[in-house]
JSON list of C-alpha atoms in Angstrom, two decimals:
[
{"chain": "A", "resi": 8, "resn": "UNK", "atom": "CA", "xyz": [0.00, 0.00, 0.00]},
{"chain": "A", "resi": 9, "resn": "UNK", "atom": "CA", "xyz": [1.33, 3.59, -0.79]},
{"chain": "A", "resi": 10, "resn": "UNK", "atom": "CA", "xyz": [1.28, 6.72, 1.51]},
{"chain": "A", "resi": 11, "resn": "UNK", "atom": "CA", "xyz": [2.26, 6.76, 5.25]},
{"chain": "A", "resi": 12, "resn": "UNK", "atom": "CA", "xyz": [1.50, 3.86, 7.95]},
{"chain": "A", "resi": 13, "resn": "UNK", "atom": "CA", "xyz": [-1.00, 5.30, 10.43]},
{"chain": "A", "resi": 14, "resn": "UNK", "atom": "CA", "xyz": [1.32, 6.12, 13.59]},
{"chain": "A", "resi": 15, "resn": "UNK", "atom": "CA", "xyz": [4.60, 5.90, 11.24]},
{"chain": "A", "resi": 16, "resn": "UNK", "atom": "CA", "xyz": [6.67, 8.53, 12.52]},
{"chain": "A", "resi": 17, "resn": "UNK", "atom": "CA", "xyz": [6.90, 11.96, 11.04]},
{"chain": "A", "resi": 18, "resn": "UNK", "atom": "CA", "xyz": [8.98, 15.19, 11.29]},
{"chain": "A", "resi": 19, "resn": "UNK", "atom": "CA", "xyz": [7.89, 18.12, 10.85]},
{"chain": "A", "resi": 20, "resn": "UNK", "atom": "CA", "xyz": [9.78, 20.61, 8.14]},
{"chain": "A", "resi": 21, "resn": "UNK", "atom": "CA", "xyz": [9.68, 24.28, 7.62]},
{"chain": "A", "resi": 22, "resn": "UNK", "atom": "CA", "xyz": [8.91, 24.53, 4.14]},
{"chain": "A", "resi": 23, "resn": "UNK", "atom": "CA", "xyz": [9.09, 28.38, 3.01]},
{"chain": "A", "resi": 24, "resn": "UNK", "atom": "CA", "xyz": [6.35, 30.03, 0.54]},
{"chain": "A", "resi": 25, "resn": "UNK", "atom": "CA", "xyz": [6.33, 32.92, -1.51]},
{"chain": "A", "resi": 26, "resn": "UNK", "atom": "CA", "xyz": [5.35, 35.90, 0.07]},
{"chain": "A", "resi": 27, "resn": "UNK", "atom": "CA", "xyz": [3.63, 34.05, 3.25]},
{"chain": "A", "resi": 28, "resn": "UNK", "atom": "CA", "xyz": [6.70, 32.69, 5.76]},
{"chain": "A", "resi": 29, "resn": "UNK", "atom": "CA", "xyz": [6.67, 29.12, 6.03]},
{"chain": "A", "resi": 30, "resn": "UNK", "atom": "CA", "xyz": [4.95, 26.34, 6.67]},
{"chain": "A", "resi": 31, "resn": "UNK", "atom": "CA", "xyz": [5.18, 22.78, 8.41]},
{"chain": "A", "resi": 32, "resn": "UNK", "atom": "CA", "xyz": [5.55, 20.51, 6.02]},
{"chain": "A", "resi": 33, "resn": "UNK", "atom": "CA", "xyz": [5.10, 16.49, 7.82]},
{"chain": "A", "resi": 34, "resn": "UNK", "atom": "CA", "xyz": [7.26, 13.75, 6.31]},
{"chain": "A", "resi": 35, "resn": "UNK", "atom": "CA", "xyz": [8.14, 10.27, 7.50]},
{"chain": "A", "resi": 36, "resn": "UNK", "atom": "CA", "xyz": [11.00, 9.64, 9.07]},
{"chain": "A", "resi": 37, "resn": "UNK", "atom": "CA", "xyz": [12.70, 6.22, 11.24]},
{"chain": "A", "resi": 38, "resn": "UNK", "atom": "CA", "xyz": [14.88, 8.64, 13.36]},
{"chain": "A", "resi": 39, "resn": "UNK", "atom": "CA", "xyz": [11.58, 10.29, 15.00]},
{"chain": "A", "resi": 40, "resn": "UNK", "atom": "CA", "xyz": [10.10, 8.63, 17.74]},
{"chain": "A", "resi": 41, "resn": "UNK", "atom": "CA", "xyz": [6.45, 7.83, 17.24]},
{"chain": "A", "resi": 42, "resn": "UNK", "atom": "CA", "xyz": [5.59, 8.98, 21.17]},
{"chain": "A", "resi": 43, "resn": "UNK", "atom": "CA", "xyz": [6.32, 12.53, 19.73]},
{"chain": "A", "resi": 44, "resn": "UNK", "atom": "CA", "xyz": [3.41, 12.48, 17.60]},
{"chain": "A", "resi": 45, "resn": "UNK", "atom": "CA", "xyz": [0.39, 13.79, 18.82]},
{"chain": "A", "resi": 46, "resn": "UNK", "atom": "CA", "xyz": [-1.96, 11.42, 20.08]},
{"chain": "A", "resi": 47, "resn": "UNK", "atom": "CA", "xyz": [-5.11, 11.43, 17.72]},
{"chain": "A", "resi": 48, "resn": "UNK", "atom": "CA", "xyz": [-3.79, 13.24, 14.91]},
{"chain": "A", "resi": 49, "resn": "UNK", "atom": "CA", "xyz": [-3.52, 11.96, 11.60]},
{"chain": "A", "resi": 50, "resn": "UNK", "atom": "CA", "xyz": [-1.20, 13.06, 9.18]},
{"chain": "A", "resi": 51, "resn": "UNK", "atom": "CA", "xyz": [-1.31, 12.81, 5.35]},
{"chain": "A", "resi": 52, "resn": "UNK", "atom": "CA", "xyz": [2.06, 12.96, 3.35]},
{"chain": "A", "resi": 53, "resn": "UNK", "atom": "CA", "xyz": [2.23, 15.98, 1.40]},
{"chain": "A", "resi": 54, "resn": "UNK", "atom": "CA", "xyz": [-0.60, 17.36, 3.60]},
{"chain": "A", "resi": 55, "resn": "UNK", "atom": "CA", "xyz": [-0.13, 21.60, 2.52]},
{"chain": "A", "resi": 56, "resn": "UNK", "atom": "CA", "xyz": [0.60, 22.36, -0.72]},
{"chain": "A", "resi": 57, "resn": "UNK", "atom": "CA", "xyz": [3.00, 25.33, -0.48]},
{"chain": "A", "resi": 58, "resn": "UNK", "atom": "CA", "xyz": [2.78, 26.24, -4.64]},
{"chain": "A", "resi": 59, "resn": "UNK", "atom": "CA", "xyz": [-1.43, 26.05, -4.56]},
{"chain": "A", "resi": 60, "resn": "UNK", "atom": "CA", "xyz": [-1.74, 28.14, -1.64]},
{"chain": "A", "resi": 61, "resn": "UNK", "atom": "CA", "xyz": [0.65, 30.76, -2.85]},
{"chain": "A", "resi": 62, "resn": "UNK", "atom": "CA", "xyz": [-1.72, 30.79, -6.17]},
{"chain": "A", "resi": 63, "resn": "UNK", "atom": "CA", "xyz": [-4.71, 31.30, -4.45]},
{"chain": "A", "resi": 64, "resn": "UNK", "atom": "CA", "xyz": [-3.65, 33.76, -2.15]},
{"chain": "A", "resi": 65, "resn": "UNK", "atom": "CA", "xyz": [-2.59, 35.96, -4.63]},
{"chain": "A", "resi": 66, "resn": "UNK", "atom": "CA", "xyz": [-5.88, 37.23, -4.20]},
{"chain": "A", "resi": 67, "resn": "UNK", "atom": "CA", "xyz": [-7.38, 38.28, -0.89]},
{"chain": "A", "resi": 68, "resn": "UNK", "atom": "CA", "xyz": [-9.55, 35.78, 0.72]},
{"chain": "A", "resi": 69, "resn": "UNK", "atom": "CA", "xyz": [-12.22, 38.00, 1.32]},
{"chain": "A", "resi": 70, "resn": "UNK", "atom": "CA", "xyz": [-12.93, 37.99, -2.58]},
{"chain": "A", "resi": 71, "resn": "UNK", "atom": "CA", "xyz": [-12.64, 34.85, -2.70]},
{"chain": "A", "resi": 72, "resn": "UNK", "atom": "CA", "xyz": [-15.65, 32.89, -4.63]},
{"chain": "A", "resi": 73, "resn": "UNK", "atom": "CA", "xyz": [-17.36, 29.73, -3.67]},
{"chain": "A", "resi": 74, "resn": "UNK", "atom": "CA", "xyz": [-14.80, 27.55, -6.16]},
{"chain": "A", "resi": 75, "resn": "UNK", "atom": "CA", "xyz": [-11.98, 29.69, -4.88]},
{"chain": "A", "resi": 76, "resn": "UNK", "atom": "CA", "xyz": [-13.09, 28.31, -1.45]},
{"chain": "A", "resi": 77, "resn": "UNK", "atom": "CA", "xyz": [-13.69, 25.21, -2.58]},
{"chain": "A", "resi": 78, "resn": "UNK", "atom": "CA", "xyz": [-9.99, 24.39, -4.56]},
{"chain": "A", "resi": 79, "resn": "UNK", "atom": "CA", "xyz": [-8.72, 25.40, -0.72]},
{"chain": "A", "resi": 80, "resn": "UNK", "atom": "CA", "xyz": [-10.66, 22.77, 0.70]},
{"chain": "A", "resi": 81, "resn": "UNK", "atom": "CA", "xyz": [-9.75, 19.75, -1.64]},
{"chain": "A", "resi": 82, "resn": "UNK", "atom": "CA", "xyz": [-6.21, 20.94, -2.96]},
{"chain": "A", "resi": 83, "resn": "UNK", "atom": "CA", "xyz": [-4.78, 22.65, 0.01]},
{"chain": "A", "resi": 84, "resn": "UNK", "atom": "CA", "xyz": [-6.23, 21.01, 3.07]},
{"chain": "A", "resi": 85, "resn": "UNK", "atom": "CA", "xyz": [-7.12, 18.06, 1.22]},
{"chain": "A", "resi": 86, "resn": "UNK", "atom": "CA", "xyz": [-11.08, 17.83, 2.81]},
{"chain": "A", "resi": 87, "resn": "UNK", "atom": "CA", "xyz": [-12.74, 15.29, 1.13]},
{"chain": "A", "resi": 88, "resn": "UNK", "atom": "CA", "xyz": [-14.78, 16.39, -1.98]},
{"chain": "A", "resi": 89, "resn": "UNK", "atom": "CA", "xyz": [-18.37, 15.90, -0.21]},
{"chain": "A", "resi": 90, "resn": "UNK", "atom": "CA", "xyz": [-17.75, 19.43, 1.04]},
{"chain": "A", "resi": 91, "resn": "UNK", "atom": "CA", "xyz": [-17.65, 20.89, -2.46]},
{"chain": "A", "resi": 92, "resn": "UNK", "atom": "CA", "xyz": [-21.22, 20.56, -2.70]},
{"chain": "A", "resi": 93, "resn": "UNK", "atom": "CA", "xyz": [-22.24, 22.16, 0.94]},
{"chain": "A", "resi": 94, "resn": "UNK", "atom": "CA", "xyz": [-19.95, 24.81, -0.06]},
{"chain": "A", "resi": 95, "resn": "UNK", "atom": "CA", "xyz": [-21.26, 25.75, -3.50]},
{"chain": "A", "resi": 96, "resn": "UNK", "atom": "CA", "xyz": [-25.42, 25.18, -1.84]},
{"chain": "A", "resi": 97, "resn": "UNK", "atom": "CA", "xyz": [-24.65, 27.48, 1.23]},
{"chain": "A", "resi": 98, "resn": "UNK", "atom": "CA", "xyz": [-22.93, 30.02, -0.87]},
{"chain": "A", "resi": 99, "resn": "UNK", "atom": "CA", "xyz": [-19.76, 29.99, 1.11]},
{"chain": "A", "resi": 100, "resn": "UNK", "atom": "CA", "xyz": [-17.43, 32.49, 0.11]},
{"chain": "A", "resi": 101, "resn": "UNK", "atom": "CA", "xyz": [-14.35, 33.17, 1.09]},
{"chain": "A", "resi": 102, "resn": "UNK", "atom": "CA", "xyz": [-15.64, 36.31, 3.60]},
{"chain": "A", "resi": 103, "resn": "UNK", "atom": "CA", "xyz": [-17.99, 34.08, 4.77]},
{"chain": "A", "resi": 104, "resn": "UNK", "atom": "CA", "xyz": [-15.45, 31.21, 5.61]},
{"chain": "A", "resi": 105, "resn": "UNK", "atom": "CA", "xyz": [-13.47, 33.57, 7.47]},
{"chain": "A", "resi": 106, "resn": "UNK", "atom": "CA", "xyz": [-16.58, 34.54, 9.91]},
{"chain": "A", "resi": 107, "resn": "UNK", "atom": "CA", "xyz": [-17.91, 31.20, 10.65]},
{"chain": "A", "resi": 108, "resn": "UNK", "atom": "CA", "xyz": [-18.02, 29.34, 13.73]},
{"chain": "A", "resi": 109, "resn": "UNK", "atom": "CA", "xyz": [-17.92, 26.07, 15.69]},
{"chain": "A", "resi": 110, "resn": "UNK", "atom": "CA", "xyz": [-22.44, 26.61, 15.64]},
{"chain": "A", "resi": 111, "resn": "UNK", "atom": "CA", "xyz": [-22.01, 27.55, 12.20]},
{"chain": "A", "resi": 112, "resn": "UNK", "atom": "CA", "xyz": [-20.80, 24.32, 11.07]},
{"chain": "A", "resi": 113, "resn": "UNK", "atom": "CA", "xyz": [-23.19, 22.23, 12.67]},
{"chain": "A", "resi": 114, "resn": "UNK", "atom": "CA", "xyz": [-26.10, 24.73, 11.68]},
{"chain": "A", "resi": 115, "resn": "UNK", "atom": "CA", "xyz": [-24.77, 23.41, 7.99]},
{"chain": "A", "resi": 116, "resn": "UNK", "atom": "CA", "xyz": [-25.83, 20.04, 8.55]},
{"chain": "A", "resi": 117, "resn": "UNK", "atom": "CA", "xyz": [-22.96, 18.24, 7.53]},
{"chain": "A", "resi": 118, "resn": "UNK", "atom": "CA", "xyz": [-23.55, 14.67, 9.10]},
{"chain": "A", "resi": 119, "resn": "UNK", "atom": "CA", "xyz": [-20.41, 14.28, 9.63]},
{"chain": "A", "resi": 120, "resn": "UNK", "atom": "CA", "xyz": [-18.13, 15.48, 12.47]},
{"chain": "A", "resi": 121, "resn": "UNK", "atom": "CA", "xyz": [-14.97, 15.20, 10.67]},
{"chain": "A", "resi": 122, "resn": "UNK", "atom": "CA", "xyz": [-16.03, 16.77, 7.55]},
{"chain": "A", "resi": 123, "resn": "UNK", "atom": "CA", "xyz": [-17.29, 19.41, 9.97]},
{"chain": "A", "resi": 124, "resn": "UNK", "atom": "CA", "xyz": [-14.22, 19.75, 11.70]},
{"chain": "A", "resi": 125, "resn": "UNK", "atom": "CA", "xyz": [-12.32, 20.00, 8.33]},
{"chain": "A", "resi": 126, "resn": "UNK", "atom": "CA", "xyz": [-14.11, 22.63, 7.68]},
{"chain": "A", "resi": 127, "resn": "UNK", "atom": "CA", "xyz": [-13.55, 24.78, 10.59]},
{"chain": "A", "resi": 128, "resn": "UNK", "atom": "CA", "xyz": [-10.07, 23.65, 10.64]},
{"chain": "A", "resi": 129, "resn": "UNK", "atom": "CA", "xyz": [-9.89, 25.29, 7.12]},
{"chain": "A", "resi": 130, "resn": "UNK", "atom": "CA", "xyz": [-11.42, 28.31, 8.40]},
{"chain": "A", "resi": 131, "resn": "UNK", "atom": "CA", "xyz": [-9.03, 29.00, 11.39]},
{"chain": "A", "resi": 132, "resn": "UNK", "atom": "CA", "xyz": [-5.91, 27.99, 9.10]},
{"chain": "A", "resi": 133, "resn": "UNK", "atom": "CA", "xyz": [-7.19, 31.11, 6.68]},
{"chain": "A", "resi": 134, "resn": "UNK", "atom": "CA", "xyz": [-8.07, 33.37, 9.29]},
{"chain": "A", "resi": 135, "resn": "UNK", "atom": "CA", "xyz": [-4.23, 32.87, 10.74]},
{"chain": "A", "resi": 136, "resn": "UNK", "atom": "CA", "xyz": [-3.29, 33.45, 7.09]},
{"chain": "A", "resi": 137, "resn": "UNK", "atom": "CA", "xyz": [-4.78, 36.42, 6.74]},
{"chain": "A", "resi": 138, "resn": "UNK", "atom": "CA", "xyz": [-4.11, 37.56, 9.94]},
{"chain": "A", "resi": 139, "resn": "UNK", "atom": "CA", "xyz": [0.31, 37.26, 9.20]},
{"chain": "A", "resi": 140, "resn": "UNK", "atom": "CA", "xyz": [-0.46, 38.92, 5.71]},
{"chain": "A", "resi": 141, "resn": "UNK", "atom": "CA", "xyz": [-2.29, 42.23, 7.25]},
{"chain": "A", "resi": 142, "resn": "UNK", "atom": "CA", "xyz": [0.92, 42.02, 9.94]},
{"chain": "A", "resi": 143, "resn": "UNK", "atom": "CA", "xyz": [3.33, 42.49, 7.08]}
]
């Protein structure tokens, strides 16, 4: 099977990005010990995609458009493409990803807690984003 053992150990990597600092970027390694990882956390190899990010934040998030939101969600964070549709039927721009909160997503209905989580996950990841940008 391809792609990371669940609990394999990882390091995490700055990884810098144009115009936005850096970023943690996890990859496996033998020489980490697995008790350093957090407990409950999952991580995906290749989980942030430094060269898509810088792309869509060429333009400000606030003017962001549903797809705009939407190529965050599956390229960048990698949520899983279910919550393409919720975003494009609730009208969630990229203003209105930045406002929402924990009540928010489970006014949405999304059945899921994970995909909710994702979601707000994404959210607080673009609202730290914008936050270091306006700092600058």
């Amino acid at each position: 099977p391809r792609g990371p053992r669940v609990g394999a150990p990882v390091q995490l990597t700055p990884y810098p990005t144009a115009g936005l600092g850096s970023c943690l970027v996890a990859t496996r390694s033998s020489s980490v010990p697995s008790a350093r990882k957090p407990e409950g956390v999952e991580l995906k190899q290749a989980a942030f995609r430094p060269s898509i990010a810088a792309a869509l934040l060429q333009r400000p998030v606030q003017e962001w458009q549903e797809e705009e939101v939407i190529r965050w969600l599956l390229e960048v964070s990698l949520a899983p493409k279910e919550l393409a549709q919720v975003i494009r039927e609730q009208a969630i721009t990229g203003n209105v990803l930045l406002t929402l909160t924990e009540k928010d997503f489970e006014e949405l209905e999304i059945p899921k807690f994970g995909h909710r989580r994702l979601l707000m996950m994404a959210a607080t990841e673009l609202r730290a984003v914008v936050a270091h940008t306006r700092s600058k």
